[in-house]
Short mmCIF file of C-alpha atoms in Angstrom, two decimals:
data_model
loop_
_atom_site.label_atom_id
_atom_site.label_comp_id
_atom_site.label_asym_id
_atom_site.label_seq_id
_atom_site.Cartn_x
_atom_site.Cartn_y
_atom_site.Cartn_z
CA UNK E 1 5.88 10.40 105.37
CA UNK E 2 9.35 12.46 104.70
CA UNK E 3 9.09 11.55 100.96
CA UNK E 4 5.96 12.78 100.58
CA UNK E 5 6.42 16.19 102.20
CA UNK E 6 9.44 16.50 100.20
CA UNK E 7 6.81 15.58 96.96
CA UNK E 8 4.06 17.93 97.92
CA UNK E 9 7.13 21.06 98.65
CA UNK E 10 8.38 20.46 95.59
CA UNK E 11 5.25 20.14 93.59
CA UNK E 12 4.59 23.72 95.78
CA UNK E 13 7.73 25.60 94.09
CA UNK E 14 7.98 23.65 90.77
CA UNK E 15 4.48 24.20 89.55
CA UNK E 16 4.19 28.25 89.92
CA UNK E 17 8.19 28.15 88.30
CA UNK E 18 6.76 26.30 85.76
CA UNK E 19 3.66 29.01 85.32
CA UNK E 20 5.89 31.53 85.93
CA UNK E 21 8.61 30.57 83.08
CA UNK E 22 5.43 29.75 80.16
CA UNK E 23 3.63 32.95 81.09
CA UNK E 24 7.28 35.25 81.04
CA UNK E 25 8.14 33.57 77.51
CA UNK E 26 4.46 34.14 75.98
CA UNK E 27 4.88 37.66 77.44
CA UNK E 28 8.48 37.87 76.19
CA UNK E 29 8.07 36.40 72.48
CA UNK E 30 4.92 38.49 71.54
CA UNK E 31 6.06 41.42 69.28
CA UNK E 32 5.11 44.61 70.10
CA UNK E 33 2.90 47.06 68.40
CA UNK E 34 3.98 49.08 65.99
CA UNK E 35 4.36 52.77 66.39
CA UNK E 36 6.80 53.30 69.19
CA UNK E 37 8.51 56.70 69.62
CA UNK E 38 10.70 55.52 71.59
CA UNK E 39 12.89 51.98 71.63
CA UNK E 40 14.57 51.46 75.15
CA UNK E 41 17.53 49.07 75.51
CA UNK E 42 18.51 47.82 79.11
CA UNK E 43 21.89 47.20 79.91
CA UNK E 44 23.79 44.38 81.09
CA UNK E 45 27.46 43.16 82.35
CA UNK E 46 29.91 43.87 79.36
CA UNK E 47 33.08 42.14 78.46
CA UNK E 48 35.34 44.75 78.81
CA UNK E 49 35.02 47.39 76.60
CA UNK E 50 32.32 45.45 74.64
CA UNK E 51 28.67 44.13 74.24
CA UNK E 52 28.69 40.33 76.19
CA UNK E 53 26.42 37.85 74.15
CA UNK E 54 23.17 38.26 76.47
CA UNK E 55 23.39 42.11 75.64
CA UNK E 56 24.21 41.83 71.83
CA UNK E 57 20.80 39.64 71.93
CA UNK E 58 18.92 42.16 73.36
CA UNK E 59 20.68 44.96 71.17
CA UNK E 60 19.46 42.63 68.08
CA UNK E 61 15.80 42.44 69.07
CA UNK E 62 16.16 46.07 69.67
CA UNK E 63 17.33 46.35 65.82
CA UNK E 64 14.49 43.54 64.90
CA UNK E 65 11.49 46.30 66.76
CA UNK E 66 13.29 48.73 64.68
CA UNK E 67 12.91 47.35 61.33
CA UNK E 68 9.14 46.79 62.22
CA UNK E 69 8.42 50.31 62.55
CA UNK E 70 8.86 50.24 58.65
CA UNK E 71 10.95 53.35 57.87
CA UNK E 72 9.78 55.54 60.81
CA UNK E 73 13.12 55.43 63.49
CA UNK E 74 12.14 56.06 67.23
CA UNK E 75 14.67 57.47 69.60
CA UNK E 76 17.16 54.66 70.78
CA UNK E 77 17.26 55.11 74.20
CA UNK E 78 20.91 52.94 75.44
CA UNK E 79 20.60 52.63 79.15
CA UNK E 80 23.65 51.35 81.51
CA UNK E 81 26.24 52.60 83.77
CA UNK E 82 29.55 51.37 85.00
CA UNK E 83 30.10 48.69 86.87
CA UNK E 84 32.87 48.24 88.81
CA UNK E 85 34.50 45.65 86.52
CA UNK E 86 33.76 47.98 83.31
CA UNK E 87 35.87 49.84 81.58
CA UNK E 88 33.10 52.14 80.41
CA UNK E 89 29.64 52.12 80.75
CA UNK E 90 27.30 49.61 79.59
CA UNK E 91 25.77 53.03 77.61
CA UNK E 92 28.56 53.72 75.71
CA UNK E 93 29.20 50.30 74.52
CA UNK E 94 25.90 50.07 73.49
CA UNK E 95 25.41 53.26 71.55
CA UNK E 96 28.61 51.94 69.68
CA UNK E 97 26.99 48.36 68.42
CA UNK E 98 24.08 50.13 67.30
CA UNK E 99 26.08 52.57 65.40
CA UNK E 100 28.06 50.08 63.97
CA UNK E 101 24.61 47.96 63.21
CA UNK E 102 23.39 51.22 60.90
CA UNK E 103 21.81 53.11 63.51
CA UNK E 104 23.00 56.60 63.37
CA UNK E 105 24.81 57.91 66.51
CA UNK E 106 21.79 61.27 66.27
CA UNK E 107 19.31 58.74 67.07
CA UNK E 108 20.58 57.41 70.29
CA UNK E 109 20.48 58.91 73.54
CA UNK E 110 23.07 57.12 76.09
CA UNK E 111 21.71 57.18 80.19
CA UNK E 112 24.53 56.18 81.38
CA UNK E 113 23.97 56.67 85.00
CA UNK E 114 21.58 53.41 85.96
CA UNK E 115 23.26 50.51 88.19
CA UNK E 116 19.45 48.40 88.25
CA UNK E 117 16.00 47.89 86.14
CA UNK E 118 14.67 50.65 88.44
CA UNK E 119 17.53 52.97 87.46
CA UNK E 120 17.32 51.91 83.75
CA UNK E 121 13.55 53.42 83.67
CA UNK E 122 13.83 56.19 85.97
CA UNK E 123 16.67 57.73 84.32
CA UNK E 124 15.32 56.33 80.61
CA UNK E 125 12.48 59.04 81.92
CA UNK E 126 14.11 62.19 83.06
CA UNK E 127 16.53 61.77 79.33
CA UNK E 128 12.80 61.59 77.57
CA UNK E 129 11.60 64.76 79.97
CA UNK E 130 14.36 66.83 79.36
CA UNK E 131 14.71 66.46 75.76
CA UNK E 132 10.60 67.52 75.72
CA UNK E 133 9.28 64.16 75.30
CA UNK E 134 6.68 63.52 77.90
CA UNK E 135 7.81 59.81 79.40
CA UNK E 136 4.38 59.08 80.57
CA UNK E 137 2.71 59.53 77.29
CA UNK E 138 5.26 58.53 74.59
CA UNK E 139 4.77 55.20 73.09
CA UNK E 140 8.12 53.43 74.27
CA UNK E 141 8.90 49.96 74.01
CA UNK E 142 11.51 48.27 76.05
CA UNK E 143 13.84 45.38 75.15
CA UNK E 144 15.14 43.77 78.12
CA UNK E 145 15.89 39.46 77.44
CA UNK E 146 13.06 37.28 78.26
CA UNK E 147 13.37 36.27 81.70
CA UNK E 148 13.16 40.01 83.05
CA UNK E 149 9.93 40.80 80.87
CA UNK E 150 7.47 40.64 83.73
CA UNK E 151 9.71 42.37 86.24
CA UNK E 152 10.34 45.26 83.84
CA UNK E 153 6.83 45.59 83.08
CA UNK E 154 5.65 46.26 86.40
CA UNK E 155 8.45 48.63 87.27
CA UNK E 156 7.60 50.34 84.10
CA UNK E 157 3.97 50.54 84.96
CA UNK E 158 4.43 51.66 88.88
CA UNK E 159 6.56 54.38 87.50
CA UNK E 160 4.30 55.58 85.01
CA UNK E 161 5.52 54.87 81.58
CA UNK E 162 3.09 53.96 78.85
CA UNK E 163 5.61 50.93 77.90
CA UNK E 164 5.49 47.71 75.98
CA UNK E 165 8.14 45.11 76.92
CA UNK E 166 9.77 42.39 74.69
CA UNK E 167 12.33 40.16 75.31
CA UNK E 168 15.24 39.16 73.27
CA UNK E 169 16.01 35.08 73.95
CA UNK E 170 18.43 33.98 76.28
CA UNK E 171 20.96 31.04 75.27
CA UNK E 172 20.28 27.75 76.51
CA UNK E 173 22.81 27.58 78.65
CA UNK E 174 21.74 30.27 81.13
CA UNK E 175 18.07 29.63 80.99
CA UNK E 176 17.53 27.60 83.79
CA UNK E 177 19.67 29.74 86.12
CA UNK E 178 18.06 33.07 85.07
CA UNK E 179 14.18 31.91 85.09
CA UNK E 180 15.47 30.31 88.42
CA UNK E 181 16.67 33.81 89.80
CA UNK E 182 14.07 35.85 88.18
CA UNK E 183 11.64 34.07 89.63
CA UNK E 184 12.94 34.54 92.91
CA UNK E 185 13.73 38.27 92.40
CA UNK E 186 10.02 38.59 91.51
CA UNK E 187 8.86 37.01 94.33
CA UNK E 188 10.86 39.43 96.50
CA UNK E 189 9.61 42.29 94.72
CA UNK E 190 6.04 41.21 95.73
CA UNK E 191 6.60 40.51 99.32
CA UNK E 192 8.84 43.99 99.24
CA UNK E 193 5.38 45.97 97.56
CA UNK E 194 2.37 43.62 98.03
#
């Protein structure tokens, strides 16, 4: 009897984790369309001073969306602030990697302000306002790693934004432990908003 309650609760949590983690990764790996105005980068924990592995990934796809747009360059967008650990923000390092990756420093705005994915956007909107480009119209993708495609997306889309969202692959080693707490972060988010 125990054994197969502790079969059928496990088949209840490891089947929509499974759905879950196929649909985020079809979601994640499809390239966007062409013609964004605007490429948005989210931030992540640095190492220091400088880009951590997960966030030079995501910096890369951002490069790899780039090159699609064959020859036309969106606004880079950069958006992270400082941790407590950091010695500057997440922004800052960021902007710098792209520069260095042939991305010229006019072309990127830093929001260095953001602490979550909520932040990222909001802020990511009221740079795009104030420099006259209207965030709820502009074509913007945003390039966030895989396992945080679906949660951006809706947070893009209850704020307003006209976004795309791709993800940039996560190592092997961490992908079990981030589906595993994305999952659960989405599944808070729904109770939290219905």
């Amino acid at each position: 009897m125990f054994r197969g309650v502790m079969l059928w609760a496990g088949a209840v949590v490891v089947a929509p984790f499974l759905g879950f983690t196929g649909y985020t990764l079809g979601r994640a790996r499809r390239a966007p369309r062409p013609g964004a105005e605007v490429v948005v980068v989210l931030g992540c924990r640095l190492r220091g001073d400088r880009v951590s592995p997960m966030l030079a990934r995501r910096l890369d796809r951002a490069l790899e969306v780039i090159r699609d747009e064959r020859g036309r360059r969106p606004l880079v967008v950069v958006s992270g602030g400082q941790s407590g650990r950091d010695t500057v923000p997440e922004a800052m390092a960021m902007a710098d990697y792209l520069v260095a990756h042939t991305i010229p420093a006019t072309g990127i705005v830093a929001e260095n302000r953001s602490r979550n994915t909520e932040e990222n956007l909001r802020f990511t909107a009221e740079e795009l306002d104030s420099l006259g480009i209207d965030s709820r119209t502009a074509r913007v993708t945003v390039v966030t790693s895989d396992f945080h495609v679906l949660r951006t997306q809706r947070l893009a889309r209850r704020l307003g934004l006209r976004a795309e969202v791709t993800g940039a692959r996560t190592t092997r080693l961490l992908t079990r432990k981030s589906f595993a707490r994305e999952f659960v972060a989405v599944l808070v988010s729904l109770g939290r908003n219905g």
